[in-house]
Amino acid sequence: MVGDIFDFWFEHKYTVPKGNIRFLGKISQLVDKGIKIHFFTGNHDLWMFDYLEKEIGVHIIRDPITIQLNDKTLMIGHGDGLGPGDLKYKFIKKFFTNKFCQWVFSKIHPNISFFIARYWSRKSKENEKHGSPPFLGEDKEWLIQYCKKQLILNDKINYFIFGHRHLPIEHKINDECYYINLGDWLEHFTYAILENNKLELIKFN
Ligand SMILES: [Mn+2]
């Protein structure tokens, strides 16, 4: 799961956010069956600390990783703050991930801190809706720019898999390499499967 699973998530010492119970129950069920589940943190839920690892047994990953699956090399991540642009977010992320800032935030009464966070989350989503046309083209898609830069460092990567863009994308970078955006599960219902050494973007019916 490549991040932004929750609209906003924060763990206090003795409490976690209301809601999400059925989803967390389903995930627990899968983990109990022995299925390994990896949660990448997104910009909406980067405050998943160790609760979900301890309580449910998912594995939390905070930065993009490069792994080998079968014969393919994959780079997987959420995709926030990668590539050129988005300087405001890149700056704010330093505070979001700062331990002291997190401590201060945790001291605010949750009725207030969650109100602020949810208001902000809603606002950023509205901006995205107004501001983002379907596919901006190679030059303007920050994640494609990021993939191309990464390919210079490691030309073995076959698939770059990200979320964050909320748009299912299968974009060929070269004969050996694709950028895949998993889309979402609220509007597009898309996910990817790697089978027989081929990665496919699939729509859940
Ligand atoms: Mn995101």
XYZ file of C-alpha atoms and ligand atoms in Angstrom:
206
model
C 0.000 0.000 0.000
C 1.736 3.079 -1.243
C 0.542 5.616 1.271
C -2.209 8.109 2.073
C -4.247 5.213 3.340
C -5.702 7.531 5.963
C -6.888 11.060 5.390
C -5.086 11.956 8.598
C -3.456 9.728 11.160
C -1.667 10.550 14.387
C -0.787 8.385 17.360
C -0.794 9.783 20.862
C 0.761 7.854 23.689
C -2.464 6.095 24.741
C -4.838 6.814 21.846
C -5.200 6.474 18.096
C -7.747 8.118 15.739
C -11.396 7.070 15.728
C -12.686 5.254 12.654
C -10.968 2.936 10.163
C -11.964 -0.072 12.276
C -13.347 -2.251 9.500
C -10.390 -1.483 7.291
C -7.921 -2.242 10.073
C -9.877 -5.397 10.885
C -9.595 -6.570 7.282
C -5.874 -5.840 7.204
C -5.422 -7.705 10.500
C -7.266 -10.670 9.023
C -4.884 -10.775 6.045
C -1.820 -10.440 8.263
C -3.157 -13.269 10.461
C -3.396 -15.447 7.351
C 0.322 -14.938 6.935
C 0.207 -12.329 4.176
C 2.942 -9.754 4.543
C 1.616 -6.225 4.229
C 3.807 -3.187 3.746
C 2.460 0.291 4.421
C 4.336 3.182 2.875
C 3.660 6.432 4.669
C 2.108 9.188 2.573
C 1.961 12.910 3.166
C -1.444 12.463 4.839
C -0.391 9.724 7.216
C 3.332 10.063 7.788
C 2.563 10.111 11.528
C 2.005 6.386 11.626
C 4.534 5.593 14.321
C 4.766 2.046 15.690
C 1.166 1.355 16.689
C 0.098 -0.411 13.494
C 3.283 -2.454 13.416
C 2.756 -3.601 16.995
C -1.007 -3.987 16.928
C -1.595 -5.417 13.458
C 1.783 -6.498 12.241
C 2.060 -4.432 9.083
C 5.513 -3.248 8.087
C 5.845 0.527 7.823
C 8.211 2.050 5.251
C 8.953 5.763 5.276
C 11.049 6.316 2.153
C 11.103 4.847 -1.354
C 12.789 1.453 -1.541
C 14.387 -0.475 -4.380
C 13.765 -4.207 -4.352
C 14.211 -7.236 -6.534
C 11.064 -9.295 -7.215
C 11.522 -12.292 -9.501
C 13.734 -10.906 -12.286
C 12.538 -7.353 -11.977
C 13.920 -4.424 -10.075
C 11.296 -2.153 -8.590
C 11.415 1.174 -6.866
C 8.347 1.693 -4.707
C 7.273 4.691 -2.689
C 4.460 7.117 -2.027
C 5.900 9.823 -4.249
C 5.433 12.980 -2.180
C 8.161 15.579 -2.438
C 10.095 13.724 -5.142
C 11.429 15.303 -8.297
C 11.466 19.024 -9.084
C 8.943 21.516 -7.741
C 6.605 21.312 -4.737
C 9.087 23.391 -2.760
C 6.503 24.538 -0.222
C 5.679 20.950 0.687
C 9.341 19.923 0.781
C 9.930 22.729 3.290
C 6.903 21.877 5.428
C 7.798 18.181 5.425
C 10.895 19.002 7.459
C 8.584 20.173 10.258
C 6.154 17.312 9.780
C 8.918 14.759 10.266
C 10.723 16.654 13.025
C 10.527 14.816 16.365
C 10.228 17.995 18.409
C 7.436 19.377 16.198
C 5.638 16.051 16.493
C 5.975 16.205 20.272
C 4.542 19.739 20.351
C 1.677 18.670 18.075
C 0.931 15.738 20.358
C 0.425 18.168 23.277
C -2.438 19.957 21.520
C -5.856 18.603 22.425
C -6.857 16.172 19.638
C -10.190 17.945 19.109
C -8.152 20.947 18.032
C -5.149 19.277 16.365
C -7.332 16.899 14.343
C -9.634 19.733 13.373
C -6.659 21.676 11.996
C -5.157 18.640 10.257
C -8.446 17.578 8.676
C -9.221 21.108 7.573
C -5.800 21.293 5.913
C -6.190 17.889 4.327
C -9.582 18.854 2.913
C -8.193 22.089 1.549
C -5.276 20.410 -0.176
C -7.638 17.906 -1.744
C -9.858 20.697 -3.070
C -6.796 22.374 -4.563
C -5.831 19.130 -6.270
C -9.299 18.825 -7.758
C -9.191 22.351 -9.174
C -5.595 22.302 -10.227
C -4.760 18.920 -11.702
C -5.649 17.992 -15.266
C -5.467 14.246 -16.037
C -1.935 13.783 -17.314
C 0.430 16.722 -17.584
C 2.909 15.203 -20.016
C 6.401 13.883 -19.344
C 7.997 17.242 -18.745
C 5.457 18.380 -16.193
C 4.941 15.156 -14.288
C 7.349 15.538 -11.356
C 7.434 11.813 -10.698
C 8.488 11.036 -14.267
C 11.269 13.574 -13.916
C 12.239 11.846 -10.688
C 12.229 8.396 -12.364
C 14.506 9.611 -15.143
C 16.984 11.019 -12.630
C 16.943 7.772 -10.653
C 17.580 5.778 -13.832
C 20.860 7.623 -14.248
C 21.903 6.374 -10.801
C 20.506 2.873 -11.307
C 19.645 1.813 -14.855
C 18.502 -1.634 -13.675
C 15.147 -0.386 -12.417
C 12.260 -1.871 -14.425
C 9.290 -0.405 -12.598
C 8.817 2.752 -10.607
C 5.673 2.364 -8.544
C 4.161 5.357 -6.820
C 0.862 6.715 -5.585
C 0.274 10.317 -4.498
C -0.915 11.401 -7.945
C -4.360 9.781 -7.492
C -4.323 8.887 -11.169
C -3.676 5.462 -12.698
C -0.691 5.892 -15.022
C 1.341 3.397 -17.016
C 4.072 5.375 -18.672
C 6.874 3.834 -20.687
C 10.186 5.481 -19.884
C 12.222 3.174 -22.103
C 12.019 -0.407 -23.403
C 13.044 -1.785 -20.021
C 11.416 0.678 -17.696
C 7.925 1.855 -16.806
C 6.515 4.376 -14.390
C 3.363 3.030 -12.798
C 1.049 5.109 -10.694
C -1.353 2.948 -8.747
C -4.162 5.494 -8.894
C -6.558 5.183 -5.991
C -9.310 3.038 -4.521
C -11.957 5.725 -4.185
C -12.489 6.788 -7.788
C -10.385 4.581 -10.029
C -10.228 1.358 -7.958
C -6.848 0.471 -9.417
C -3.985 -1.664 -8.155
C -1.076 -3.535 -9.675
C -0.059 -7.163 -9.843
C 3.380 -8.497 -10.673
C 2.963 -11.882 -12.311
C 5.142 -13.828 -14.738
C 7.665 -11.008 -14.553
C 5.156 -8.516 -15.861
C 3.546 -5.763 -13.872
C -0.026 -4.915 -14.695
C -2.321 -2.157 -13.552
C -5.731 -3.621 -12.837
C -9.135 -2.145 -12.101
C -11.079 -3.746 -9.269
C -14.564 -4.598 -10.494
Mn 0.018 11.924 -1.231
